[in-house]
Structure formats: C-alpha cells, structure tokens
Amino acid sequence: MRMNNFLLLPIIIPFFFGMILMFGQKNLTYQRTFSLLGIGVSLITALSLLFKVKNDGIQKVTFGDWPVPYGITMVSDMVSALLVTTTLLIALFVVWYGFGSISKEREQFFYYPGIMFILTGVNGAFTTGDIFNLFVFFEVLLMASYLLIVLGGEKGQLKGSIKYILINVISSALFVITVAFLYSVVGTLNMADIAVKIAEINQPGIITVIAVLFLMVFGLKAAIFPLYFWLPTSYAAAPIPVLTLFGALLTKVGVYAITRTYTLFFVHDLSYTHDLLMVLAIATIVAGCIGALAYFDVKLIIIYNIVIAVGVILFGVSQMNEVSLKGAMFYLVHDMLIKAALFMLIGIIIYITGTSDLRKMGGLMKKYPALGWFYLIAAFGLAGIPPLSGFIGKLLIVQGGFEAGSMWSSIFILASSLLVLLSVIRIFLYAFWGDEKETKGTVDKSVYKMLFMPSALLVLISVAYGVGSEWITPFMDDAAKLLNDPSIYIDAVMKGD
Amino acid sequence: MKTNDVIIQFTAKIVFFIIFFFSIHIFLAGHYTPGGGFVGGLLTSSAIVLLVLAFDINTVRHILPINYTYLTAIGLLLALATAAFPMFMGKPFFTHYFNYFDLPLLGKQSLHTAMLFDSGVYLVVVGVTMTIIQTIGEDE
Amino acid sequence: MEIIMAFVIGFLFMAAVYLILSKSLLRIIIGTGLLSHGAHLLILTMGGLGGEAPPVLNEGAKTFADPLPQALILTAIVISFGVTAFFLVLAYRSYQELQTDDISLMRGSDEDE
C-alpha cells in the first residue's frame, strides 16, 4: 500500500473552489456554475476514491513526508470514504435546491464560499487520522457554519445563532481540554497510535474518564440526550437549504466522531463506556420522540427526528458487534440522504403555504399530488418500511442488539419506529389532506419546479439505496469489519508505506 | 462631532511605519526564531487600526484601497498552492523544501518554502482582521 | 510548578464559568475567551513543563521541552482568536438589531413575533 495524495482531493477541491468563489460575489451565474462544478468534481474524485478503497484497502498519506506517528496522517478507510461520498452527493442537491430557495442577498454574500468551506471541514473531519487535526477540521466546518447560520441577519436568526455559536465555542474548549488530558496520558495524537498506546496500558480509569469527556464533546455536536437542547431553536432559525445542510451533515460529524473514538480507542471497558452510550442513545430517542410529536411546526418535527436518528445510530454503535455496526453504517448513510430529502420537501411545503405551522395548512394533495406522493415515500423511508432505505439499517441494528443480549432496548428501538412514522405522517395528514386553506403569497411555477426536481431526485436516490442495498452491502461489510476490529485500521496506518 | 486630533494624527503617520516595518521584521524572523505570518499579520493590521483610530475609516479606505476579502482569498490560495505543490512532485501534501543559498548583500541564507506558506498566512490574517474591523466600523 | 499551573487553570475556568452564566452577552464572550485561555494553559501543562530547555534538541543539550503542545496552542489560539472576533461582530450586530445585549431577552424564535 503506497502513500497516496489522491484521498486529499475531496477536501482540497472544495477548499480551492471556496477560495475562488470569494471573488466575484455579485456575479450570480459565476457563483452558481462554479459551486456546482466544484462539488461535481469533488464528487467524482470521492466516488473513485470509494472504489479505490474497496479494491486496494485503506489509503493514507502523512503530511510533510514525516514518519507515521509524528506527522499528521490522513486516512481514508471504507467508513470515511462512504461518508465523504454521501456528503458531497447531498451538497450537490442542496446547492441545486438553493438556486430556487435562497435569497439573492444571501447568494451574493459568501453563501457559496461558506458551503464550500463547510464541505472542506466535514470531509476533512471524516478523513483525518489525527485527533488534534480532527479539532481543526471541526473548527473549519464550525466557522463556515457560523457564517451560514447568521447569513441574512433576521432577528430570529440572530437569536438562534448566538446560542449555536456559544454552545459550539464551549464544546470546542472542552475538546481542547479533552485532547490535552489524552495527550498527557498517551503522549501521541495519531489516532492509530493512541489506540495502540491505550491497548498497551489496558485502559485504566483515567482513560475511561477521557472517554466520557469525549462523549460530552462530540455529544454536544451530535445532539445526544442531555446535550441536544440547543439544536431545535438554533437550526429552526436557518433558511431551508442551510438547515438541510446542517441537519444532514453536521450532527453526523459528531456521530462519526463518537463512532470512531468508541470503536478505535475505548474498546477495553465496554461494560462501562458502551453501556453508558446505550443508555444515552435510548434516552436520546425518547427525548426526540417527545419533541417530534409535541410540535406543530414542520421544521421542528423533522429537526427532532434528527435527534431520534442520532439515538438509533449510536445504539447500533454501542452494541459493538459486526452486525450492529453494519446496521449503524447503513442507517447513518440512509439518514443523511433521507433527512436532506425531507428538509427539502418541507421547504417546498413552507414555500407553497407561506407558513411552517401545520394547523394553518391543508389540502395540498389536490394541487400538488406529486409533492404529496414523494413526501409519503420519504416519510415511509424514514420510518423504515421495507423495502425503503431505513429498513435494512434498523433491521441490522436490532439484530445486532439481540445478538449482544440487549433484548428490551432492541424492541424499544423497533417500537420507536412507529412513533417516528406517526410524527412524519402527521405532517402528511395536516398538510396534504383536509380542506384547502388560504395560502399566503403566490406560487411561482418555475421556482416550484426548481425546488421540486432536486428533492424528488434525492428521494429516488434514497429509494434506490434501500432497494439496491444488496449492491451496497459489500461496502458496508468492509466498513463494519473495520469498525469491529480496530487492528485493521491500526495496521494500515502504522505499518508499511 | 469634530475634534482636534492633530497630535494623534501626526504621531500615527510616523508610528504606522514603525509598526509596519517591525511587523515585516517579525514576519521574516519566523520559522527559526519566534515570529511568523500570524504575528506579523496581526501587527500589520494593528498598524492599520491605528490609522483608522487617528483618521476615520473612509479616509483610510481612500489611502489603502485594498479589498480585504480578496486579500484573504489570495492569501489562502498562496498557502494552498505552497502546500499542494509537492503533490505534483510525487511527494505527500505539505512537504517543504529548503536549501542554503549565497545571496548578494545578505550572505549565506536559507530559503524555505514554508516562507511562502507563511506569506499566505500573513495575508489571510491581515485580510480577516481588517474585514472584521471594517464591518464594525462601517456603521458609525 | 505544575501545582501552580493547576490553580491558575482552575481559576481561569472558574472565572469563565461565572462570566458565561451571566446575562450580558459581552461578559459571556469574555468568558469564552477566558475558557479558551484556560484550555491553552492546560495543554501546555499537560504536555509537561520543560523548564528552560529548548523545544528542539540542540547539540550538547541534555534535555528538551516537548514542542508539540506549543504547536497545538498556537493553532488553538489562532482558532479562538477568529471565533472570538466573529462572535464580537455578531454580538454587535444583534445589539443593533434587537436593541439589547441581555441574553435572557433573546429567547424564542421567529414564531413568537
């Protein structure tokens, strides 16, 4: 296995395009073409990277030609390659959708560079093999997300973004503190090397404390149970394309970081760390379900569904066997796709009705049957009705749960699907059935088409992901093997060039 | 409100150059001794801020007609180009090259590609700091 | 020396928590600044204080300080500088827009209006 710069391209290309998009802010055609071009090119490189990882195994490169534990290593394994590809795929649709939805003022004020830098950060965080570099990429994506969330500067947005920034600044400080503690114990920052050192000292108590600290840090970003409080109000303030990007990607970066640290570093005291993770995951699902059923605001309903999904994925991770990890990976990719699609669809509903309050909507089915059907498909996909995309992931997670002996909690996960279904079907019942209601504003047909096309395509992709899961399984198998057995990752990074 | 700022304006004109040249010195001293792009950039922007304090933001914009957003972008591009250059030479990203040269006047000096990267950092820091200060200052 | 540093860090965290829990947005921002200062000092201490030893092994030098924490701190300082600057601009903007810097008056979202 050779040192290889290729895996950096999905990070560098968005970065490069972000820079050139900082020029010519007023020229919309230039901005739009080049952002699509940039994401398109990155997506192609990400796809070829995915197949390269599939055929040739884990790819890595160490910056500056330093020997391995000393330089910053970037590692592309199956997990990160899959997530990078999904990220770019979603970004492509979000940008396309944004053409019809985001206001001109925003488009002319660093909206596209912001998206490019967020992609740089997200892809970098998925790819890096160095714990401090993970922090740096987190900051890159956070800085870009600060820009995107305040863009426009409406009153509600300012209120929401102050909370968002404050929470993230504190969690960043906690991240630095945690890394400092970890560094003082193991004396290295390379993730593979940390795993080796922790295995050597057999995870004493202090490492378990650090594990819980990491859970707090990443849990704040991933929105797990006691730490999800900031998510609904902050996200609801953002405009729909930005909300889509945040909802589909940012919490997933936190989930990925928890998955990575809890499958690579802290695997020697499962009865404490992973049981804690399981309890928190279930509490997260409960909290998310309550939120999703309590609100009449379509945005908030879907936002609380993010929280539920985070719980389901982390439950899969906490079971720590190959089947459940495979399910978690399946569900992670599924959730990124379907959440993006759902946010886009409710964006259209909000555009048509001019409100996000369910009680003021109704009867959309007559005028917009296609929207109704696609929403229904997406909702079924989210709840995991076979053969749609959520099914296989949840099935494997529950199967893994049974294998690990967590009988009741697995049954609980299944039951939660019903609540998820109920929460999204409520939107369908209120918005599409019933009598037509007065709608504010006029609906421009061309704008509607521009919003509907990417959303419908993304729903179709998620259906294909579910129906074609047989074809995707080999990739997921690799990812699950790798997560289940840290030595594969460690050997690939530490040995041989 | 019109105030008589003769002293601060006169001093600022001189002190600006002192700070600016000192920032260049700090910038060049970097890599082997304390200093570098970040500190140098901050010093330079503090020099410009001094001008803003002494005069006002429109005058300074007239004296230094720089688009700081573009400056940031150029700095980032320079840094990325330096970092990405080794990729085309078959080396890992961020590999730096350096060697010793006998330069006229300066004698034996080491030239390092990290310098180019640092110039990028310098431009980014000046660009970002000044953008922030302009954003706040513009409203008055 | 480590004991003194531990107290300094603890004091910084204490002050930061106190400030972050206050109502004024400006105090909160200063609090986050102190919090990151504490975190930076913590990295320095956790990396082991090398005394007066040079960070890189010189000819003839017996000991050396770990250079890595210093690199980490520099990175973290740059990042917290950027974030704090951005946060200040945002606080200023929202003060103009909402006519208050009292965080308890910033509850709720668009729907309440």
Tab-separated table of C-alpha atoms in Angstrom, chain A residues 11-440:
chain	number	residue	atom	x	y	z
A	11	ILE	CA	-11.010	18.007	0.824
A	12	ILE	CA	-8.773	20.228	-1.266
A	13	ILE	CA	-11.098	20.736	-4.233
A	14	PRO	CA	-13.973	22.306	-2.239
A	15	PHE	CA	-11.385	24.418	-0.411
A	16	PHE	CA	-9.928	25.638	-3.678
A	17	PHE	CA	-13.341	26.424	-5.117
A	18	GLY	CA	-14.293	28.168	-1.884
A	19	MET	CA	-11.371	30.497	-2.378
A	20	ILE	CA	-12.047	31.330	-5.987
A	21	LEU	CA	-15.721	31.857	-5.134
A	22	MET	CA	-14.674	34.607	-2.739
A	23	PHE	CA	-14.043	36.649	-5.871
A	24	GLY	CA	-16.930	37.949	-7.930
A	25	GLN	CA	-19.609	37.910	-5.220
A	26	LYS	CA	-22.041	39.917	-7.334
A	27	ASN	CA	-21.879	37.671	-10.375
A	28	LEU	CA	-24.554	35.056	-9.697
A	29	THR	CA	-24.002	32.966	-12.817
A	30	TYR	CA	-20.326	32.621	-11.974
A	31	GLN	CA	-21.101	31.749	-8.343
A	32	ARG	CA	-23.691	29.135	-9.224
A	33	THR	CA	-21.775	27.467	-12.048
A	34	PHE	CA	-18.539	27.257	-10.152
A	35	SER	CA	-20.071	25.914	-6.965
A	36	LEU	CA	-21.860	23.165	-8.890
A	37	LEU	CA	-18.669	22.472	-10.817
A	38	GLY	CA	-16.619	22.320	-7.642
A	39	ILE	CA	-18.970	19.913	-5.889
A	40	GLY	CA	-19.329	17.841	-9.071
A	41	VAL	CA	-15.586	17.413	-9.479
A	42	SER	CA	-15.164	16.568	-5.794
A	43	LEU	CA	-17.976	14.026	-6.041
A	44	ILE	CA	-16.247	12.296	-8.946
A	45	THR	CA	-12.978	12.098	-7.020
A	46	ALA	CA	-14.842	10.870	-3.932
A	47	LEU	CA	-16.526	8.115	-5.930
A	48	SER	CA	-13.271	6.950	-7.473
A	49	LEU	CA	-11.708	7.083	-4.012
A	50	LEU	CA	-14.544	4.894	-2.726
A	51	PHE	CA	-13.830	2.245	-5.350
A	52	LYS	CA	-10.101	2.538	-4.788
A	53	VAL	CA	-10.582	1.899	-1.069
A	54	LYS	CA	-12.844	-1.029	-1.910
A	55	ASN	CA	-10.250	-2.600	-4.201
A	56	ASP	CA	-6.925	-1.629	-2.623
A	57	GLY	CA	-7.785	-1.281	1.051
A	58	ILE	CA	-7.193	1.667	3.363
A	59	GLN	CA	-5.470	4.684	1.807
A	60	LYS	CA	-3.313	7.066	3.795
A	61	VAL	CA	-0.956	9.986	3.459
A	62	THR	CA	1.175	11.709	6.066
A	63	PHE	CA	1.677	15.439	5.625
A	64	GLY	CA	5.131	16.765	5.052
A	65	ASP	CA	6.730	13.375	4.460
A	66	TRP	CA	7.130	12.784	8.191
A	67	PRO	CA	7.284	9.260	9.596
A	68	VAL	CA	3.905	7.970	10.722
A	69	PRO	CA	3.160	8.704	14.354
A	70	TYR	CA	4.785	12.170	14.131
A	71	GLY	CA	3.220	13.757	11.081
A	72	ILE	CA	-0.472	14.441	10.582
A	73	THR	CA	-1.900	11.375	8.905
A	74	MET	CA	-4.969	11.432	6.703
A	75	VAL	CA	-6.623	8.052	6.446
A	76	SER	CA	-9.360	7.093	4.059
A	77	ASP	CA	-10.987	3.836	5.061
A	78	MET	CA	-14.350	2.490	3.988
A	79	VAL	CA	-16.240	4.389	6.703
A	80	SER	CA	-14.803	7.758	5.798
A	81	ALA	CA	-14.933	7.165	2.030
A	82	LEU	CA	-18.643	6.310	2.244
A	83	LEU	CA	-19.432	9.340	4.368
A	84	VAL	CA	-17.390	11.705	2.187
A	85	THR	CA	-19.208	10.493	-0.910
A	86	THR	CA	-22.627	10.871	0.729
A	87	THR	CA	-21.718	14.345	1.968
A	88	LEU	CA	-20.797	15.570	-1.478
A	89	LEU	CA	-23.836	13.948	-3.059
A	90	ILE	CA	-26.129	15.758	-0.627
A	91	ALA	CA	-24.258	19.025	-1.076
A	92	LEU	CA	-24.810	18.836	-4.817
A	93	PHE	CA	-28.575	18.607	-4.338
A	94	VAL	CA	-28.652	21.235	-1.612
A	95	VAL	CA	-26.853	23.753	-3.808
A	96	TRP	CA	-29.135	22.967	-6.723
A	97	TYR	CA	-32.180	23.345	-4.460
A	98	GLY	CA	-30.782	26.603	-3.129
A	99	PHE	CA	-30.977	28.245	-6.561
A	100	GLY	CA	-34.734	28.437	-6.147
A	101	SER	CA	-34.905	28.959	-2.434
A	102	ILE	CA	-32.123	31.101	-1.078
A	103	SER	CA	-32.447	34.857	-1.398
A	104	LYS	CA	-30.280	36.877	-3.766
A	105	GLU	CA	-28.771	38.905	-0.922
A	106	ARG	CA	-27.513	35.751	0.691
A	107	GLU	CA	-26.223	34.321	-2.562
A	108	GLN	CA	-24.207	37.474	-3.020
A	109	PHE	CA	-22.806	37.421	0.463
A	110	PHE	CA	-20.471	34.431	0.748
A	111	TYR	CA	-23.182	31.779	0.729
A	112	TYR	CA	-21.353	29.597	-1.785
A	113	PRO	CA	-17.870	30.004	-0.269
A	114	GLY	CA	-19.492	29.143	3.075
A	115	ILE	CA	-20.868	25.898	1.663
A	116	MET	CA	-17.513	25.041	0.120
A	117	PHE	CA	-15.661	25.609	3.400
A	118	ILE	CA	-18.225	23.589	5.319
A	119	LEU	CA	-17.631	20.716	2.885
A	120	THR	CA	-13.889	21.082	3.390
A	121	GLY	CA	-14.380	20.821	7.125
A	122	VAL	CA	-16.823	17.911	7.027
A	123	ASN	CA	-14.776	15.862	4.568
A	124	GLY	CA	-11.609	16.655	6.469
A	125	ALA	CA	-13.161	15.565	9.759
A	126	PHE	CA	-14.271	12.292	8.167
A	127	THR	CA	-10.847	11.652	6.704
A	128	THR	CA	-8.330	12.753	9.297
A	129	GLY	CA	-6.363	10.256	11.325
A	130	ASP	CA	-5.102	12.721	13.905
A	131	ILE	CA	-7.150	13.737	16.928
A	132	PHE	CA	-5.980	17.340	17.020
A	133	ASN	CA	-6.435	17.688	13.297
A	134	LEU	CA	-9.988	16.494	13.876
A	135	PHE	CA	-10.398	19.519	16.153
A	136	VAL	CA	-9.016	21.796	13.440
A	137	PHE	CA	-11.417	20.452	10.829
A	138	PHE	CA	-14.272	20.759	13.314
A	139	GLU	CA	-13.367	24.418	13.657
A	140	VAL	CA	-13.219	24.870	9.890
A	141	LEU	CA	-16.711	23.500	9.479
A	142	LEU	CA	-17.964	25.411	12.505
A	143	MET	CA	-16.582	28.728	11.272
A	144	ALA	CA	-18.281	28.167	7.932
A	145	SER	CA	-21.480	27.139	9.688
A	146	TYR	CA	-21.411	30.312	11.830
A	147	LEU	CA	-21.286	32.299	8.628
A	148	LEU	CA	-24.129	30.355	7.040
A	149	ILE	CA	-26.391	30.458	10.078
A	150	VAL	CA	-26.216	34.244	10.526
A	151	LEU	CA	-26.404	34.947	6.813
A	152	GLY	CA	-29.314	37.273	6.215
A	153	GLY	CA	-29.290	38.658	9.742
A	154	GLU	CA	-33.001	38.413	10.554
A	155	LYS	CA	-33.989	38.837	14.175
A	156	GLY	CA	-34.878	35.223	14.858
A	157	GLN	CA	-31.748	34.118	13.096
A	158	LEU	CA	-29.531	36.287	15.285
A	159	LYS	CA	-31.141	34.882	18.428
A	160	GLY	CA	-30.696	31.322	17.215
A	161	SER	CA	-27.161	31.775	16.020
A	162	ILE	CA	-25.923	33.323	19.267
A	163	LYS	CA	-26.945	30.160	21.096
A	164	TYR	CA	-25.461	27.999	18.367
A	165	ILE	CA	-22.111	29.777	18.463
A	166	LEU	CA	-21.942	29.896	22.255
A	167	ILE	CA	-22.622	26.176	22.569
A	168	ASN	CA	-20.032	25.356	19.944
A	169	VAL	CA	-17.377	27.647	21.398
A	170	ILE	CA	-17.775	25.936	24.764
A	171	SER	CA	-17.711	22.494	23.234
A	172	SER	CA	-14.567	23.421	21.291
A	173	ALA	CA	-12.876	24.482	24.509
A	174	LEU	CA	-13.929	21.172	26.048
A	175	PHE	CA	-12.500	19.380	23.027
A	176	VAL	CA	-9.129	21.076	23.534
A	177	ILE	CA	-9.218	20.185	27.236
A	178	THR	CA	-10.023	16.562	26.475
A	179	VAL	CA	-7.259	16.310	23.896
A	180	ALA	CA	-4.862	17.814	26.428
A	181	PHE	CA	-5.791	15.155	29.003
A	182	LEU	CA	-5.480	12.406	26.433
A	183	TYR	CA	-2.120	13.725	25.297
A	184	SER	CA	-0.823	13.778	28.844
A	185	VAL	CA	-1.725	10.111	29.272
A	186	VAL	CA	-0.696	8.603	25.941
A	187	GLY	CA	1.738	11.219	24.596
A	188	THR	CA	0.605	10.997	21.000
A	189	LEU	CA	-2.050	12.463	18.769
A	190	ASN	CA	-2.128	9.993	15.908
A	191	MET	CA	-5.383	8.088	16.254
A	192	ALA	CA	-3.944	4.688	15.393
A	193	ASP	CA	-1.030	5.278	17.749
A	194	ILE	CA	-3.409	6.351	20.533
A	195	ALA	CA	-5.323	3.099	20.058
A	196	VAL	CA	-2.073	1.130	20.359
A	197	LYS	CA	-0.988	3.016	23.487
A	198	ILE	CA	-4.368	2.627	25.166
A	199	ALA	CA	-4.322	-1.098	24.445
A	200	GLU	CA	-0.815	-1.312	25.928
A	201	ILE	CA	-1.844	0.272	29.216
A	202	ASN	CA	-5.165	-1.631	29.106
A	203	GLN	CA	-7.425	1.415	29.555
A	204	PRO	CA	-7.018	2.481	33.177
A	205	GLY	CA	-9.678	4.598	34.869
A	206	ILE	CA	-8.323	7.900	33.624
A	207	ILE	CA	-8.835	6.806	30.015
A	208	THR	CA	-12.435	5.895	30.796
A	209	VAL	CA	-12.904	9.401	32.196
A	210	ILE	CA	-11.462	10.784	28.979
A	211	ALA	CA	-13.841	8.559	27.034
A	212	VAL	CA	-16.787	10.120	28.841
A	213	LEU	CA	-15.349	13.602	28.219
A	214	PHE	CA	-15.122	12.781	24.520
A	215	LEU	CA	-18.720	11.620	24.642
A	216	MET	CA	-19.666	15.014	26.071
A	217	VAL	CA	-17.688	16.944	23.475
A	218	PHE	CA	-18.960	15.034	20.470
A	219	GLY	CA	-22.364	14.554	22.064
A	220	LEU	CA	-22.835	18.320	22.093
A	221	LYS	CA	-22.281	18.346	18.343
A	222	ALA	CA	-24.201	15.161	17.672
A	223	ALA	CA	-27.099	16.250	19.918
A	224	ILE	CA	-27.364	13.242	22.230
A	225	PHE	CA	-29.724	13.171	25.174
A	226	PRO	CA	-28.930	15.772	27.778
A	227	LEU	CA	-26.975	17.893	25.296
A	228	TYR	CA	-29.430	18.292	22.428
A	229	PHE	CA	-31.236	21.283	23.958
A	230	TRP	CA	-29.568	23.844	21.700
A	231	LEU	CA	-30.368	22.104	18.433
A	232	PRO	CA	-34.060	22.823	17.727
A	233	THR	CA	-34.100	26.606	18.226
A	234	SER	CA	-30.760	27.202	16.520
A	235	TYR	CA	-31.491	25.078	13.483
A	236	ALA	CA	-35.045	26.323	13.062
A	237	ALA	CA	-33.690	29.838	12.573
A	238	ALA	CA	-31.671	28.984	9.477
A	239	PRO	CA	-33.067	29.187	5.919
A	240	ILE	CA	-34.091	25.833	4.420
A	241	PRO	CA	-31.027	24.972	2.276
A	242	VAL	CA	-28.719	25.802	5.179
A	243	LEU	CA	-30.948	23.847	7.538
A	244	THR	CA	-30.792	20.893	5.141
A	245	LEU	CA	-27.032	21.005	5.055
A	246	PHE	CA	-26.751	21.302	8.835
A	247	GLY	CA	-29.380	18.693	9.584
A	248	ALA	CA	-27.960	16.179	7.152
A	249	LEU	CA	-24.265	16.716	7.813
A	250	LEU	CA	-23.236	18.494	10.993
A	251	THR	CA	-24.759	16.239	13.622
A	252	LYS	CA	-23.480	13.286	11.632
A	253	VAL	CA	-19.933	14.541	12.001
A	254	GLY	CA	-20.436	14.325	15.750
A	255	VAL	CA	-21.911	10.842	15.397
A	256	TYR	CA	-18.965	9.824	13.244
A	257	ALA	CA	-16.510	11.154	15.833
A	258	ILE	CA	-18.227	9.203	18.617
A	259	THR	CA	-18.254	6.103	16.437
A	260	ARG	CA	-14.594	6.476	15.594
A	261	THR	CA	-13.372	7.066	19.130
A	262	TYR	CA	-15.644	4.424	20.659
A	263	THR	CA	-14.677	1.735	18.173
A	264	LEU	CA	-10.985	2.548	17.924
A	265	PHE	CA	-9.794	3.882	21.299
A	266	PHE	CA	-12.124	2.944	24.106
A	267	VAL	CA	-12.796	-0.718	23.471
A	268	HIS	CA	-11.382	-2.226	26.662
A	269	ASP	CA	-14.059	-1.294	29.173
A	270	LEU	CA	-17.223	-1.945	27.191
A	271	SER	CA	-19.365	-2.623	30.224
A	272	TYR	CA	-18.943	0.975	31.329
A	273	THR	CA	-18.432	3.162	28.265
A	274	HIS	CA	-20.661	1.373	25.804
A	275	ASP	CA	-23.426	0.750	28.313
A	276	LEU	CA	-23.409	4.449	29.084
A	277	LEU	CA	-23.594	5.131	25.360
A	278	MET	CA	-26.531	2.733	25.056
A	279	VAL	CA	-28.474	4.344	27.888
A	280	LEU	CA	-27.856	7.794	26.449
A	281	ALA	CA	-28.841	6.611	22.978
A	282	ILE	CA	-32.174	5.321	24.259
A	283	ALA	CA	-32.777	8.498	26.254
A	284	THR	CA	-31.999	10.445	23.086
A	285	ILE	CA	-34.635	8.516	21.189
A	286	VAL	CA	-37.224	9.140	23.910
A	287	ALA	CA	-36.465	12.858	24.025
A	288	GLY	CA	-36.530	13.091	20.232
A	289	CYS	CA	-39.876	11.265	20.002
A	290	ILE	CA	-41.463	13.545	22.577
A	291	GLY	CA	-40.257	16.593	20.675
A	292	ALA	CA	-41.300	15.268	17.289
A	293	LEU	CA	-44.828	14.542	18.493
A	294	ALA	CA	-45.246	17.689	20.570
A	295	TYR	CA	-44.762	20.374	17.944
A	296	PHE	CA	-46.952	21.646	15.165
A	297	ASP	CA	-44.073	23.288	13.370
A	298	VAL	CA	-42.941	21.179	10.391
A	299	LYS	CA	-39.339	22.322	10.739
A	300	LEU	CA	-39.210	21.344	14.408
A	301	ILE	CA	-40.814	17.956	13.751
A	302	ILE	CA	-38.108	16.996	11.281
A	303	ILE	CA	-35.400	18.548	13.455
A	304	TYR	CA	-36.457	16.349	16.383
A	305	ASN	CA	-36.293	13.417	14.002
A	306	ILE	CA	-32.566	14.184	13.628
A	307	VAL	CA	-32.266	13.636	17.368
A	308	ILE	CA	-34.101	10.305	17.129
A	309	ALA	CA	-31.858	9.110	14.296
A	310	VAL	CA	-28.737	10.032	16.254
A	311	GLY	CA	-30.025	7.846	19.061
A	312	VAL	CA	-30.688	4.905	16.751
A	313	ILE	CA	-27.254	5.075	15.138
A	314	LEU	CA	-25.467	5.369	18.467
A	315	PHE	CA	-27.463	2.437	19.836
A	316	GLY	CA	-26.035	0.410	16.943
A	317	VAL	CA	-22.537	1.616	17.810
A	318	SER	CA	-22.974	0.817	21.493
A	319	GLN	CA	-23.781	-2.835	20.770
A	320	MET	CA	-20.285	-3.198	19.328
A	321	ASN	CA	-20.673	-6.273	17.166
A	322	GLU	CA	-20.258	-6.603	13.450
A	323	VAL	CA	-23.960	-6.841	12.634
A	324	SER	CA	-24.982	-3.818	14.680
A	325	LEU	CA	-22.084	-1.728	13.367
A	326	LYS	CA	-23.040	-2.638	9.834
A	327	GLY	CA	-26.576	-1.548	10.662
A	328	ALA	CA	-25.268	1.695	12.143
A	329	MET	CA	-23.314	2.446	8.969
A	330	PHE	CA	-26.312	1.606	6.793
A	331	TYR	CA	-28.522	3.797	8.931
A	332	LEU	CA	-26.022	6.656	9.040
A	333	VAL	CA	-25.834	6.977	5.255
A	334	HIS	CA	-29.584	6.434	4.962
A	335	ASP	CA	-30.297	9.123	7.478
A	336	MET	CA	-28.078	11.667	5.756
A	337	LEU	CA	-29.914	11.076	2.476
A	338	ILE	CA	-33.452	10.940	3.823
A	339	LYS	CA	-33.088	13.894	6.192
A	340	ALA	CA	-31.799	16.038	3.358
A	341	ALA	CA	-34.737	14.931	1.195
A	342	LEU	CA	-37.277	15.574	3.964
A	343	PHE	CA	-35.947	19.026	4.764
A	344	MET	CA	-36.105	19.902	1.084
A	345	LEU	CA	-39.675	18.648	0.801
A	346	ILE	CA	-40.925	20.534	3.845
A	347	GLY	CA	-39.089	23.535	2.417
A	348	ILE	CA	-41.377	23.284	-0.596
A	349	ILE	CA	-44.426	22.930	1.654
A	350	ILE	CA	-43.365	26.046	3.531
A	351	TYR	CA	-42.786	27.851	0.247
A	352	ILE	CA	-46.275	26.989	-1.003
A	353	THR	CA	-48.214	27.666	2.172
A	354	GLY	CA	-46.081	30.519	3.464
A	355	THR	CA	-46.101	29.109	6.995
A	356	SER	CA	-44.410	26.363	8.931
A	357	ASP	CA	-47.388	25.839	11.234
A	358	LEU	CA	-49.217	22.592	10.473
A	359	ARG	CA	-52.552	23.897	11.709
A	360	LYS	CA	-52.593	26.558	9.018
A	361	MET	CA	-52.045	24.098	6.185
A	362	GLY	CA	-54.296	21.688	4.368
A	363	GLY	CA	-55.444	20.176	1.110
A	364	LEU	CA	-52.190	20.390	-0.779
A	365	MET	CA	-52.882	16.975	-2.328
A	366	LYS	CA	-55.270	18.435	-4.892
A	367	LYS	CA	-52.890	20.912	-6.380
A	368	TYR	CA	-49.582	19.180	-5.754
A	369	PRO	CA	-50.133	15.406	-5.925
A	370	ALA	CA	-46.526	14.665	-6.929
A	371	LEU	CA	-45.201	16.507	-3.878
A	372	GLY	CA	-47.595	14.541	-1.686
A	373	TRP	CA	-46.521	11.163	-3.007
A	374	PHE	CA	-42.840	11.920	-2.810
A	375	TYR	CA	-43.278	13.164	0.728
A	376	LEU	CA	-45.100	9.957	1.624
A	377	ILE	CA	-42.293	7.841	0.160
A	378	ALA	CA	-39.691	9.846	2.092
A	379	ALA	CA	-41.732	9.526	5.297
A	380	PHE	CA	-42.048	5.756	4.885
A	381	GLY	CA	-38.340	5.591	4.127
A	382	LEU	CA	-37.553	7.470	7.321
A	383	ALA	CA	-39.696	5.135	9.403
A	384	GLY	CA	-38.021	2.132	7.789
A	385	ILE	CA	-40.824	0.409	5.916
A	386	PRO	CA	-39.379	-2.271	3.635
A	387	PRO	CA	-38.009	-2.104	1.004
A	388	LEU	CA	-37.197	1.570	1.548
A	389	SER	CA	-33.869	2.804	2.779
A	390	GLY	CA	-34.391	2.910	6.539
A	391	PHE	CA	-35.413	-0.712	6.792
A	392	ILE	CA	-32.172	-2.593	6.317
A	393	GLY	CA	-30.200	-0.383	8.696
A	394	LYS	CA	-32.721	-0.655	11.507
A	395	LEU	CA	-33.129	-4.394	10.957
A	396	LEU	CA	-29.390	-4.957	11.316
A	397	ILE	CA	-29.149	-2.677	14.351
A	398	VAL	CA	-31.950	-4.580	16.088
A	399	GLN	CA	-30.456	-7.931	15.070
A	400	GLY	CA	-27.117	-6.792	16.473
A	401	GLY	CA	-28.894	-5.694	19.631
A	402	PHE	CA	-30.401	-9.169	20.068
A	403	GLU	CA	-27.009	-10.768	19.454
A	404	ALA	CA	-25.469	-8.577	22.134
A	405	GLY	CA	-28.267	-9.540	24.522
A	406	SER	CA	-29.963	-6.152	24.750
A	407	MET	CA	-33.401	-7.628	24.225
A	408	TRP	CA	-35.641	-4.914	25.619
A	409	SER	CA	-33.786	-1.964	24.245
A	410	SER	CA	-33.842	-3.511	20.776
A	411	ILE	CA	-37.594	-3.980	20.980
A	412	PHE	CA	-37.792	-0.380	22.131
A	413	ILE	CA	-35.905	0.734	19.006
A	414	LEU	CA	-38.445	-1.102	16.869
A	415	ALA	CA	-41.314	0.493	18.739
A	416	SER	CA	-39.783	3.924	18.291
A	417	SER	CA	-40.111	3.472	14.526
A	418	LEU	CA	-43.859	3.663	14.959
A	419	LEU	CA	-43.564	6.989	16.741
A	420	VAL	CA	-41.263	8.254	14.002
A	421	LEU	CA	-43.827	7.191	11.429
A	422	LEU	CA	-46.587	8.879	13.388
A	423	SER	CA	-44.652	12.132	13.676
A	424	VAL	CA	-43.968	12.427	9.945
A	425	ILE	CA	-47.377	11.147	8.889
A	426	ARG	CA	-48.897	13.929	10.972
A	427	ILE	CA	-47.329	16.371	8.535
A	428	PHE	CA	-48.857	14.411	5.668
A	429	LEU	CA	-52.303	14.349	7.266
A	430	TYR	CA	-52.351	18.010	8.139
A	431	ALA	CA	-50.673	19.442	5.070
A	432	PHE	CA	-51.946	17.246	2.263
A	433	TRP	CA	-55.332	16.012	3.398
A	434	GLY	CA	-58.274	18.010	4.569
A	435	ASP	CA	-59.716	21.188	3.134
A	436	GLU	CA	-57.653	23.607	1.169
A	437	LYS	CA	-56.729	26.641	3.152
A	438	GLU	CA	-55.870	30.173	2.233
A	439	THR	CA	-52.198	30.401	1.358
A	440	LYS	CA	-50.106	33.446	1.686
